Short mmCIF file of C-alpha atoms and ligand atoms in Angstrom, two decimals:
data_model
loop_
_atom_site.label_atom_id
_atom_site.label_comp_id
_atom_site.label_asym_id
_atom_site.label_seq_id
_atom_site.Cartn_x
_atom_site.Cartn_y
_atom_site.Cartn_z
CA MET A 2 0.00 0.00 0.00
CA SER A 3 1.34 3.41 -0.84
CA ASN A 4 0.23 6.93 -0.09
CA GLU A 5 2.07 10.00 -1.30
CA GLY A 6 0.11 12.43 0.82
CA ILE A 7 -0.17 12.84 4.57
CA VAL A 8 0.12 10.09 7.17
CA VAL A 9 -1.29 10.81 10.64
CA ILE A 10 0.30 8.46 13.20
CA GLY A 11 -1.86 7.77 16.26
CA ALA A 12 -5.61 7.41 16.64
CA GLY A 13 -6.33 9.21 19.91
CA PRO A 14 -8.48 12.35 19.91
CA ALA A 15 -5.69 14.52 18.45
CA GLY A 16 -4.86 12.22 15.54
CA ALA A 17 -8.50 11.47 14.78
CA ALA A 18 -9.57 15.13 14.76
CA THR A 19 -6.57 16.14 12.64
CA ALA A 20 -7.15 13.36 10.09
CA LEU A 21 -10.83 14.24 9.81
CA GLY A 22 -10.06 17.95 9.37
CA LEU A 23 -7.49 17.17 6.66
CA ALA A 24 -9.92 14.91 4.80
CA ARG A 25 -12.54 17.66 4.96
CA LEU A 26 -10.04 20.08 3.41
CA GLY A 27 -9.66 17.59 0.56
CA GLU A 28 -6.13 16.59 1.55
CA PRO A 29 -4.95 13.03 0.76
CA VAL A 30 -4.65 11.58 4.25
CA VAL A 31 -4.26 8.16 5.83
CA LEU A 32 -4.49 7.63 9.58
CA VAL A 33 -2.49 4.76 11.07
CA GLY A 34 -3.30 3.79 14.61
CA GLU A 35 -4.47 1.29 17.12
CA PRO A 36 -6.54 1.81 20.27
CA ARG A 37 -4.67 2.27 23.53
CA ARG A 38 -3.03 -0.91 24.79
CA PHE A 39 -3.95 -0.36 28.46
CA ALA A 40 -7.37 0.11 30.04
CA ALA A 41 -8.13 3.53 31.52
CA VAL A 42 -11.15 5.61 32.35
CA GLU A 43 -10.98 9.36 31.89
CA GLY A 44 -13.43 12.19 32.57
CA VAL A 45 -14.29 15.09 30.29
CA SER A 46 -16.32 18.28 30.56
CA SER A 47 -19.34 19.12 28.45
CA ARG A 48 -17.23 21.21 26.05
CA VAL A 49 -15.39 18.05 24.92
CA ILE A 50 -18.74 16.37 24.28
CA GLU A 51 -19.83 19.41 22.26
CA ALA A 52 -16.57 19.44 20.27
CA LEU A 53 -16.89 15.73 19.43
CA ARG A 54 -20.53 16.22 18.45
CA SER A 55 -19.74 19.13 16.17
CA LEU A 56 -16.99 17.10 14.49
CA GLY A 57 -19.43 14.23 13.88
CA PHE A 58 -17.87 11.58 16.17
CA GLU A 59 -21.25 9.92 16.87
CA ARG A 60 -20.06 6.42 17.76
CA ALA A 61 -17.36 7.84 20.03
CA LEU A 62 -20.01 9.86 21.87
CA ASP A 63 -21.87 6.63 22.64
CA ALA A 64 -18.83 5.50 24.67
CA PHE A 65 -19.42 8.23 27.29
CA ALA A 66 -21.49 7.68 30.41
CA PRO A 67 -24.09 10.39 31.10
CA PRO A 68 -22.65 13.34 33.08
CA SER A 69 -22.11 12.50 36.75
CA PRO A 70 -21.02 14.61 39.72
CA ARG A 71 -17.28 15.27 40.05
CA ARG A 72 -16.71 15.30 43.79
CA ALA A 73 -13.60 16.89 45.28
CA ASN A 74 -12.07 16.53 48.72
CA TRP A 75 -9.39 19.18 48.58
CA ASN A 76 -7.80 21.20 51.37
CA GLY A 77 -10.19 19.50 53.78
CA VAL A 78 -13.25 20.84 51.97
CA HIS A 79 -15.82 18.66 50.19
CA ALA A 80 -17.24 20.10 46.97
CA GLU A 81 -19.45 18.95 44.13
CA ALA A 82 -18.71 21.88 41.91
CA ASN A 83 -19.18 20.39 38.46
CA SER A 84 -19.90 17.25 36.52
CA GLU A 85 -17.94 15.16 34.07
CA SER A 86 -18.66 12.41 31.59
CA LEU A 87 -16.62 9.26 32.16
CA VAL A 88 -15.31 7.22 29.27
CA ASP A 89 -13.55 3.91 28.83
CA ARG A 90 -10.65 5.08 26.68
CA GLN A 91 -10.20 1.84 24.74
CA CYS A 92 -13.90 1.87 23.76
CA PHE A 93 -13.62 5.55 22.87
CA ASP A 94 -10.50 5.03 20.72
CA ARG A 95 -12.08 2.05 18.94
CA ALA A 96 -15.26 4.03 18.26
CA MET A 97 -13.29 6.96 16.85
CA LEU A 98 -11.71 4.63 14.28
CA VAL A 99 -15.17 3.46 13.25
CA ASP A 100 -16.34 7.08 13.03
CA LEU A 101 -13.39 8.05 10.87
CA GLU A 102 -14.11 5.26 8.40
CA ARG A 103 -17.80 6.16 8.38
CA LEU A 104 -16.85 9.78 7.68
CA GLY A 105 -14.71 8.75 4.72
CA VAL A 106 -11.20 8.92 6.21
CA GLN A 107 -8.78 6.21 5.08
CA VAL A 108 -7.72 4.26 8.17
CA VAL A 109 -5.00 1.64 8.60
CA ARG A 110 -5.39 -0.27 11.84
CA GLY A 111 -1.94 -1.15 13.00
CA ARG A 112 1.15 -0.15 14.93
CA VAL A 113 3.81 2.07 13.39
CA THR A 114 7.18 0.42 13.88
CA ALA A 115 9.48 2.80 12.01
CA VAL A 116 9.47 6.23 10.39
CA HIS A 117 12.32 6.96 7.95
CA ALA A 118 12.79 10.35 6.32
CA GLU A 119 14.90 10.70 3.18
CA GLN A 120 14.94 13.24 0.36
CA GLY A 121 11.67 14.88 1.30
CA ARG A 122 9.81 11.57 1.53
CA TYR A 123 8.79 9.44 4.49
CA ARG A 124 8.63 5.68 4.61
CA ILE A 125 6.47 4.40 7.44
CA GLY A 126 6.59 0.77 8.53
CA VAL A 127 3.33 -0.59 9.95
CA ASP A 128 2.50 -3.85 11.71
CA ALA A 129 -1.14 -4.43 10.84
CA ALA A 130 -3.20 -7.38 12.10
CA ASP A 131 -2.18 -9.85 9.41
CA ARG A 132 0.50 -8.10 7.39
CA ARG A 133 3.36 -5.66 7.31
CA LEU A 134 2.95 -2.49 5.29
CA ALA A 135 5.17 0.31 4.09
CA LEU A 136 3.47 3.64 3.54
CA ALA A 137 5.04 6.52 1.65
CA ALA A 138 4.19 10.08 2.59
CA ASP A 139 5.31 13.63 1.92
CA PHE A 140 4.01 14.87 5.28
CA VAL A 141 3.73 13.22 8.70
CA VAL A 142 1.51 14.27 11.61
CA GLU A 143 2.84 12.83 14.87
CA ALA A 144 -0.10 12.05 17.18
CA ARG A 145 1.13 9.09 19.22
CA GLY A 146 0.51 10.96 22.45
CA ARG A 147 3.03 10.49 25.23
CA ALA A 148 4.30 7.39 23.37
CA ALA A 149 5.59 9.57 20.49
CA PRO A 150 9.38 9.48 20.09
CA ALA A 151 10.83 12.65 21.61
CA GLY A 152 11.30 15.30 18.95
CA GLY A 153 14.44 16.90 20.37
CA ARG A 154 14.74 18.50 23.78
CA PRO A 155 11.46 19.51 25.42
CA ARG A 156 10.99 23.23 25.89
CA LEU A 157 9.64 22.73 29.39
CA ARG A 158 9.18 19.73 31.65
CA GLY A 159 7.23 19.78 34.90
CA VAL A 160 8.04 18.00 38.12
CA GLU A 161 8.41 14.26 37.39
CA THR A 162 5.09 12.63 38.24
CA VAL A 163 3.70 9.10 38.05
CA SER A 164 0.11 7.85 38.23
CA LEU A 165 -0.65 4.31 39.42
CA LEU A 166 -3.93 2.99 38.10
CA GLN A 167 -5.50 0.07 39.95
CA TYR A 168 -8.48 -1.72 38.42
CA TRP A 169 -11.30 -2.95 40.67
CA ARG A 170 -14.61 -4.62 40.03
CA GLY A 171 -17.69 -4.38 42.21
CA PRO A 172 -21.47 -4.38 41.92
CA GLU A 173 -23.31 -2.27 39.37
CA THR A 174 -23.58 1.32 40.52
CA SER A 175 -24.23 4.84 39.31
CA PRO A 176 -21.19 6.34 37.59
CA GLY A 177 -19.25 9.05 39.41
CA SER A 178 -15.79 10.20 40.39
CA THR A 179 -13.97 11.78 43.32
CA VAL A 180 -10.68 13.64 43.44
CA GLN A 181 -8.93 13.50 46.81
CA SER A 182 -5.73 15.19 47.99
CA CYS A 183 -3.30 13.42 50.31
CA GLU A 184 0.02 14.41 51.87
CA ASP A 185 2.19 12.98 49.09
CA GLY A 186 -0.09 13.43 46.07
CA TRP A 187 -3.70 13.02 45.00
CA MET A 188 -6.17 10.31 44.05
CA TRP A 189 -8.85 10.14 41.39
CA MET A 190 -11.43 7.42 41.80
CA ALA A 191 -14.06 6.58 39.21
CA ALA A 192 -16.88 4.04 39.03
CA LEU A 193 -18.66 2.93 35.86
CA ALA A 194 -22.26 1.70 35.84
CA ASP A 195 -21.22 -1.90 35.03
CA GLY A 196 -19.17 -2.18 38.25
CA ARG A 197 -15.69 -1.36 36.94
CA ARG A 198 -13.69 0.94 39.23
CA TYR A 199 -10.56 2.88 38.33
CA LEU A 200 -8.57 4.01 41.34
CA GLN A 201 -5.67 6.25 40.42
CA LEU A 202 -2.91 7.50 42.73
CA THR A 203 -0.62 10.29 41.50
CA LEU A 204 2.74 10.77 43.22
CA ASP A 205 6.07 12.55 42.92
CA VAL A 206 8.59 10.26 41.19
CA ALA A 207 11.56 11.46 43.26
CA THR A 208 9.98 11.16 46.69
CA ALA A 209 7.29 8.46 46.31
CA GLY A 210 9.50 5.60 47.56
CA LEU A 211 7.44 3.02 45.67
CA PRO A 212 7.83 -0.70 46.41
CA ALA A 213 8.98 -3.30 43.84
CA LYS A 214 6.56 -3.96 40.96
CA LYS A 215 5.16 -7.20 42.43
CA ALA A 216 4.18 -5.37 45.63
CA LEU A 217 2.46 -2.43 43.87
CA GLY A 218 -1.00 -4.02 44.03
CA ASP A 219 -0.91 -4.35 47.82
CA TYR A 220 0.63 -0.89 48.12
CA CYS A 221 -2.16 0.74 46.08
CA ARG A 222 -4.86 -1.17 47.94
CA ALA A 223 -3.49 -0.08 51.33
CA ARG A 224 -3.27 3.53 50.17
CA PHE A 225 -6.91 3.60 49.02
CA GLU A 226 -8.15 1.73 52.10
CA ALA A 227 -6.66 4.48 54.27
CA VAL A 228 -8.90 7.12 52.66
CA ASP A 229 -12.54 7.56 53.71
CA ALA A 230 -13.69 8.78 50.29
CA ALA A 231 -12.42 5.56 48.66
CA ALA A 232 -14.77 3.38 50.73
CA ALA A 233 -17.69 3.97 48.37
CA PHE A 234 -15.58 2.76 45.42
CA MET A 235 -14.19 -0.29 47.24
CA ALA A 236 -17.37 -1.59 48.93
CA ASP A 237 -17.99 -5.20 47.86
CA ALA A 238 -15.30 -4.72 45.21
CA ALA A 239 -11.95 -6.40 44.62
CA PRO A 240 -8.84 -5.52 42.62
CA VAL A 241 -8.48 -7.05 39.15
CA GLY A 242 -5.05 -7.68 37.61
CA GLU A 243 -1.96 -5.60 38.23
CA PRO A 244 -1.80 -1.79 38.55
CA HIS A 245 -0.69 0.15 35.49
CA ALA A 246 1.85 2.97 35.93
CA ARG A 247 1.55 6.02 33.64
CA THR A 248 3.88 8.94 33.51
CA SER A 249 1.89 12.11 34.06
CA THR A 250 4.64 14.73 34.02
CA ALA A 251 3.65 17.89 32.14
CA VAL A 252 5.79 18.22 28.99
CA LEU A 253 5.92 21.00 26.41
CA GLY A 254 7.66 19.84 23.22
CA GLY A 255 10.55 21.81 21.73
CA GLU A 256 9.85 22.24 18.02
CA VAL A 257 6.27 21.16 17.24
CA ALA A 258 6.21 22.00 13.52
CA GLY A 259 8.59 21.61 10.58
CA ASP A 260 8.26 22.05 6.83
CA ASP A 261 6.88 18.53 6.36
CA TRP A 262 5.84 17.40 9.84
CA LEU A 263 3.65 18.50 12.73
CA ARG A 264 3.12 17.30 16.29
CA VAL A 265 -0.40 17.49 17.78
CA GLY A 266 -2.03 16.58 21.11
CA ASP A 267 0.11 15.02 23.83
CA ALA A 268 2.91 14.53 21.31
CA ALA A 269 3.23 18.33 21.25
CA MET A 270 2.24 19.16 24.82
CA ALA A 271 1.05 16.87 27.60
CA VAL A 272 -0.61 18.51 30.59
CA ASP A 273 -0.85 17.41 34.22
CA PRO A 274 -3.90 15.11 34.51
CA LEU A 275 -5.07 17.13 37.52
CA SER A 276 -6.38 19.69 35.03
CA GLY A 277 -8.72 16.99 33.64
CA ASN A 278 -8.27 18.78 30.31
CA GLY A 279 -6.02 16.44 28.33
CA ILE A 280 -8.63 15.39 25.79
CA PHE A 281 -9.83 18.98 25.46
CA GLN A 282 -6.31 20.26 24.76
CA ALA A 283 -5.70 17.37 22.34
CA LEU A 284 -8.81 18.35 20.37
CA SER A 285 -7.97 22.05 20.57
CA SER A 286 -4.48 21.55 19.17
CA ALA A 287 -5.92 19.37 16.41
CA LEU A 288 -8.71 21.67 15.28
CA GLN A 289 -6.39 24.20 13.68
CA ALA A 290 -3.75 21.67 12.62
CA PRO A 291 -5.33 20.87 9.22
CA ALA A 292 -4.99 24.52 8.12
CA VAL A 293 -1.35 24.50 9.25
CA VAL A 294 -0.63 21.30 7.30
CA ALA A 295 -2.44 22.56 4.18
CA THR A 296 -0.45 25.81 4.29
CA LEU A 297 2.87 23.99 4.73
CA ARG A 298 2.10 21.70 1.79
CA HIS A 299 0.61 24.21 -0.65
CA ASP A 300 1.76 27.73 0.31
CA PRO A 301 5.44 27.31 1.20
CA GLU A 302 5.86 31.11 1.18
CA HIS A 303 3.60 31.14 4.27
CA GLY A 304 5.34 28.13 5.84
CA GLY A 305 7.16 30.17 8.49
CA LEU A 306 3.90 31.86 9.45
CA ALA A 307 2.11 28.50 9.72
CA ARG A 308 4.84 27.00 11.90
CA ARG A 309 4.84 30.07 14.15
CA PHE A 310 1.03 29.90 14.42
CA HIS A 311 1.12 26.26 15.59
CA GLN A 312 4.10 26.70 17.92
CA GLN A 313 2.61 29.76 19.63
CA ARG A 314 -0.78 28.18 20.09
CA ILE A 315 0.67 25.03 21.60
CA GLU A 316 2.85 27.04 24.00
CA HIS A 317 -0.03 29.33 24.95
CA LEU A 318 -2.36 26.41 25.67
CA PHE A 319 0.31 24.60 27.66
CA HIS A 320 1.05 27.59 29.90
CA ARG A 321 -2.61 28.24 30.50
CA PHE A 322 -3.23 24.67 31.69
CA ALA A 323 0.02 24.56 33.67
CA ARG A 324 -0.98 27.72 35.57
CA ILE A 325 -4.51 26.43 36.20
CA GLY A 326 -2.92 23.27 37.66
CA ARG A 327 -0.49 25.32 39.76
CA ASP A 328 -3.33 27.34 41.28
CA PHE A 329 -5.28 24.20 42.08
CA TYR A 330 -2.24 22.69 43.81
CA ALA A 331 -1.80 25.95 45.75
CA GLN A 332 -5.35 25.67 47.10
CA GLU A 333 -4.21 22.67 49.17
CA SER A 334 -2.58 24.43 52.13
CA ARG A 335 -2.46 21.63 54.70
CA TRP A 336 0.80 20.16 53.40
CA SER A 337 2.26 23.10 51.53
CA ASP A 338 5.79 22.26 52.72
CA ALA A 339 5.56 18.56 51.82
CA PRO A 340 7.76 17.81 48.77
CA PHE A 341 4.86 16.93 46.42
CA TRP A 342 2.98 20.17 47.05
CA ALA A 343 5.97 22.50 47.48
CA ALA A 344 7.31 21.52 44.05
CA ARG A 345 4.00 22.07 42.25
CA ARG A 346 2.48 25.15 43.83
CA SER A 347 4.92 27.50 42.06
CA TRP A 348 5.51 25.72 38.73
CA PRO A 349 5.75 26.85 35.92
CA ASP A 350 5.95 30.51 37.03
CA ALA A 351 4.14 33.18 39.04
CA ALA A 352 2.16 34.69 36.15
CA PRO A 353 -1.61 34.80 36.69
CA VAL A 354 -3.86 32.52 34.65
CA HIS A 355 -5.82 35.56 33.51
CA ALA A 356 -4.03 38.83 32.78
CA ALA A 357 -5.74 42.13 33.61
CA VAL A 358 -7.02 43.95 30.55
CA THR A 359 -7.65 47.70 30.50
CA PRO A 360 -8.11 49.86 27.39
CA GLU A 361 -4.50 51.11 27.64
CA THR A 362 -3.14 47.54 27.41
CA VAL A 363 -5.06 46.74 24.22
CA GLY A 364 -3.12 47.06 20.97
CA ILE A 365 -3.44 46.33 17.27
CA ASP A 366 -0.90 44.16 15.47
CA SER A 367 -0.42 41.51 12.79
CA ARG A 368 -0.81 37.84 13.68
CA PRO A 369 -1.26 34.56 11.81
CA VAL A 370 -4.90 33.45 11.64
CA VAL A 371 -6.90 30.69 9.95
CA LYS A 372 -8.75 31.80 6.84
CA ASP A 373 -10.43 29.41 4.40
CA GLY A 374 -8.35 26.46 5.56
CA ARG A 375 -5.00 28.28 5.32
CA ILE A 376 -2.79 30.31 7.67
CA VAL A 377 -2.54 33.95 6.60
CA GLU A 378 -1.51 37.16 8.35
CA ARG A 379 -4.19 39.62 9.43
CA THR A 380 -4.51 42.73 11.58
CA VAL A 381 -5.93 41.70 14.94
CA VAL A 382 -6.54 43.06 18.42
CA VAL A 383 -3.88 41.96 20.92
CA THR A 384 -4.34 42.08 24.69
CA PRO A 385 -2.40 40.71 27.68
CA GLU A 386 -5.12 38.03 27.95
CA GLN A 387 -5.17 37.28 24.20
CA PRO A 388 -1.53 37.76 23.09
CA LEU A 389 -2.17 35.67 19.97
CA GLY A 390 -4.82 38.16 18.93
CA VAL A 391 -8.54 38.23 18.21
CA TRP A 392 -9.39 38.71 14.56
CA HIS A 393 -13.16 38.80 14.34
CA LEU A 394 -16.32 38.21 16.33
CA ASP A 395 -18.97 36.34 14.34
CA GLY A 396 -17.53 37.75 11.12
CA VAL A 397 -17.05 41.38 12.27
CA GLU A 398 -13.35 42.30 12.15
CA LEU A 399 -12.44 43.78 15.48
CA ALA A 400 -9.28 45.78 14.67
CA PRO A 401 -11.12 48.21 12.33
CA ALA A 402 -13.97 48.42 14.87
CA LEU A 403 -11.58 49.32 17.70
CA CYS A 404 -9.74 51.85 15.48
CA ALA A 405 -13.05 53.51 14.62
CA LEU A 406 -14.01 53.76 18.30
CA ARG A 407 -10.63 55.20 19.24
CA ALA A 408 -10.73 57.74 16.41
CA ALA A 409 -14.20 58.90 17.47
CA GLY A 410 -12.99 59.53 21.03
CA ALA A 411 -15.08 59.90 24.19
CA GLY A 412 -18.49 61.54 24.30
CA VAL A 413 -19.84 59.72 21.24
CA SER A 414 -22.08 56.67 21.37
CA PRO A 415 -19.83 53.71 20.47
CA GLU A 416 -22.80 51.88 18.96
CA ALA A 417 -23.50 54.87 16.69
CA VAL A 418 -19.81 54.90 15.62
CA LEU A 419 -19.90 51.25 14.57
CA GLU A 420 -23.20 51.75 12.74
CA ALA A 421 -21.89 54.80 10.86
CA ARG A 422 -18.28 53.73 10.20
CA LEU A 423 -18.66 49.99 9.70
CA GLY A 424 -22.23 49.92 8.41
CA LEU A 425 -23.35 47.52 11.14
CA ALA A 426 -27.04 47.12 11.97
CA ALA A 427 -27.96 48.46 15.43
CA PRO A 428 -28.28 45.06 17.21
CA ARG A 429 -24.94 43.92 15.78
CA ALA A 430 -23.20 47.16 16.81
CA SER A 431 -24.64 46.83 20.28
CA GLN A 432 -23.45 43.20 20.50
CA ILE A 433 -19.88 44.16 19.50
CA VAL A 434 -19.76 47.10 21.90
CA GLY A 435 -21.12 44.98 24.77
CA TRP A 436 -18.57 42.26 24.06
CA MET A 437 -15.64 44.74 23.90
CA LYS A 438 -16.74 46.28 27.20
CA GLY A 439 -16.94 42.82 28.77
CA GLN A 440 -13.37 42.12 27.64
CA GLY A 441 -12.11 45.41 29.11
CA TRP A 442 -11.12 46.78 25.68
CA ILE A 443 -13.15 49.99 25.87
P1 FAD B 522 -3.50 9.65 23.06
O1 FAD B 522 -4.90 9.72 23.52
O2 FAD B 522 -2.48 9.09 23.99
O3 FAD B 522 -3.52 8.83 21.71
C1 FAD B 522 -2.36 8.34 21.11
C2 FAD B 522 -2.78 7.19 20.23
O4 FAD B 522 -1.65 6.75 19.51
C3 FAD B 522 -3.31 5.97 21.01
O5 FAD B 522 -4.49 5.54 20.42
C4 FAD B 522 -2.20 4.95 20.88
O6 FAD B 522 -2.67 3.63 20.89
C5 FAD B 522 -1.63 5.34 19.53
N1 FAD B 522 -0.25 4.90 19.33
C6 FAD B 522 0.78 5.00 20.19
N2 FAD B 522 1.88 4.47 19.64
C7 FAD B 522 1.52 4.03 18.41
C8 FAD B 522 2.22 3.39 17.34
N3 FAD B 522 3.51 3.11 17.42
N4 FAD B 522 1.54 3.11 16.23
C9 FAD B 522 0.22 3.41 16.11
N5 FAD B 522 -0.48 4.01 17.08
C10 FAD B 522 0.16 4.31 18.21
N6 FAD B 522 -7.50 13.70 29.99
C11 FAD B 522 -8.79 14.05 30.22
O7 FAD B 522 -9.35 14.82 29.42
N7 FAD B 522 -9.47 13.57 31.30
C12 FAD B 522 -8.88 12.73 32.23
O8 FAD B 522 -9.54 12.30 33.19
C13 FAD B 522 -7.52 12.36 32.02
N8 FAD B 522 -6.89 11.55 32.90
C14 FAD B 522 -5.57 11.26 32.70
C15 FAD B 522 -4.89 10.49 33.66
C16 FAD B 522 -3.53 10.22 33.50
C17 FAD B 522 -2.81 9.44 34.55
C18 FAD B 522 -2.86 10.72 32.35
C19 FAD B 522 -1.38 10.46 32.16
C20 FAD B 522 -3.51 11.46 31.40
C21 FAD B 522 -4.87 11.75 31.57
N9 FAD B 522 -5.56 12.52 30.63
C22 FAD B 522 -6.86 12.88 30.86
C23 FAD B 522 -4.89 13.04 29.43
C24 FAD B 522 -5.34 12.34 28.15
O9 FAD B 522 -5.15 10.95 28.26
C25 FAD B 522 -4.49 12.85 26.99
O10 FAD B 522 -4.16 14.21 27.14
C26 FAD B 522 -5.19 12.71 25.64
O11 FAD B 522 -5.66 11.41 25.44
C27 FAD B 522 -4.21 13.08 24.53
O12 FAD B 522 -4.73 12.72 23.29
P2 FAD B 522 -3.75 12.36 22.09
O13 FAD B 522 -4.61 12.02 20.95
O14 FAD B 522 -2.73 13.41 21.94
O15 FAD B 522 -2.93 11.08 22.61
#
């Protein structure tokens, strides 16, 4: 089998969304992947469900349990602030492959064993179920998640962290999850309706002092039995098989785009699972990737712009999630000097998650944006909160609108300015003005 177009390697949410986007742009794309090899349950917010729905991943949506309460025992306080939808990741990954095929994307189910680059061409070795294949490509999208081979030195690496996942089985129950802090880390416990339980313990690699592999099962069990909130998950239940250890260190990749390759999802940036946003960030990084790939392949004169666009977005997203995680760690004040908490409450930096925006801090500049499936440069509004710029709101370009308001000065109705200068209808002008005020721009 041969393909002289794009090969996407990895069939998690990032690879699947990128492959679908490329196919919808009319690009010749093949996705090569296999579902995750280990069992895991993960939780997502409603915005992930919405994103999957809007992409058309119908079978994958069926893999999610209905939203259930996300309980938190943090800093000695019990909260049921929000809900999440739990999903068996192997079912989800399998369903995404089915969705991709249904949506017309060419899929090769198999494991990539080698990627060779020579003279502007890639040769990709694949172990499929009953055969070995060699695919040829002129562009590769790396979406193997944390399993992706390192692409040079990472730009940033968080405190080394490991998560031990112990599988339990008990009676049928209503699905739900609880996050629980403890002196040397935190736990996340989830129950599925069919009785499966996923008890996960996240610790600092340097200070955890873990026992030998064969004793990990007893170790995990003892740790969960010592916690009141775990009782509901362990009642009439018993461990199944051996625990699975996953690295959960936050990692921001070094270069995430080249002339003929791109990294998306966890292969580009993997966030701390405490944020509970991994699948969301994987989808976010993948939604704009097709335009970046199309620009790199067809508009080489805009290649630098496209690479910069992808790199900046990945770094921006990573820092946002890293700071959200940092602030959540800092909320736990009972053990702030314990090594696990002390190392995480100030990483990656002291910058606030949200930067203050006042009219004086708002500027106008050029930035790369997505237009008609390509990356182009446009004049946008740049703020400390949106350093990558905001181009338009529902089709109304914001830089000309802001310029018009500034030129008109104070004492004039901003709505009237937008109506007169931009020809906007009154409700539209009022919507734009209200939005700008809400953002602190005017
Ligand atoms: P992945 O989902 O990892 O997908 C990579 C795909 O590539 C897999 O299907 C894999 O089988 C495939 N692959 C790997 N190697 C090869 C190969 N050689 N050939 C072919 N295919 C290959 N996120 C949440 O949103 N909610 C959570 O509750 C949550 N909990 C987490 C708990 C832990 C302990 C960890 C470490 C992460 C957690 N995450 C969670 C993060 C989430 O798993 C990832 O961020 C997300 O899945 C990234 O998507 P991806 O597509 O980039 O990579």
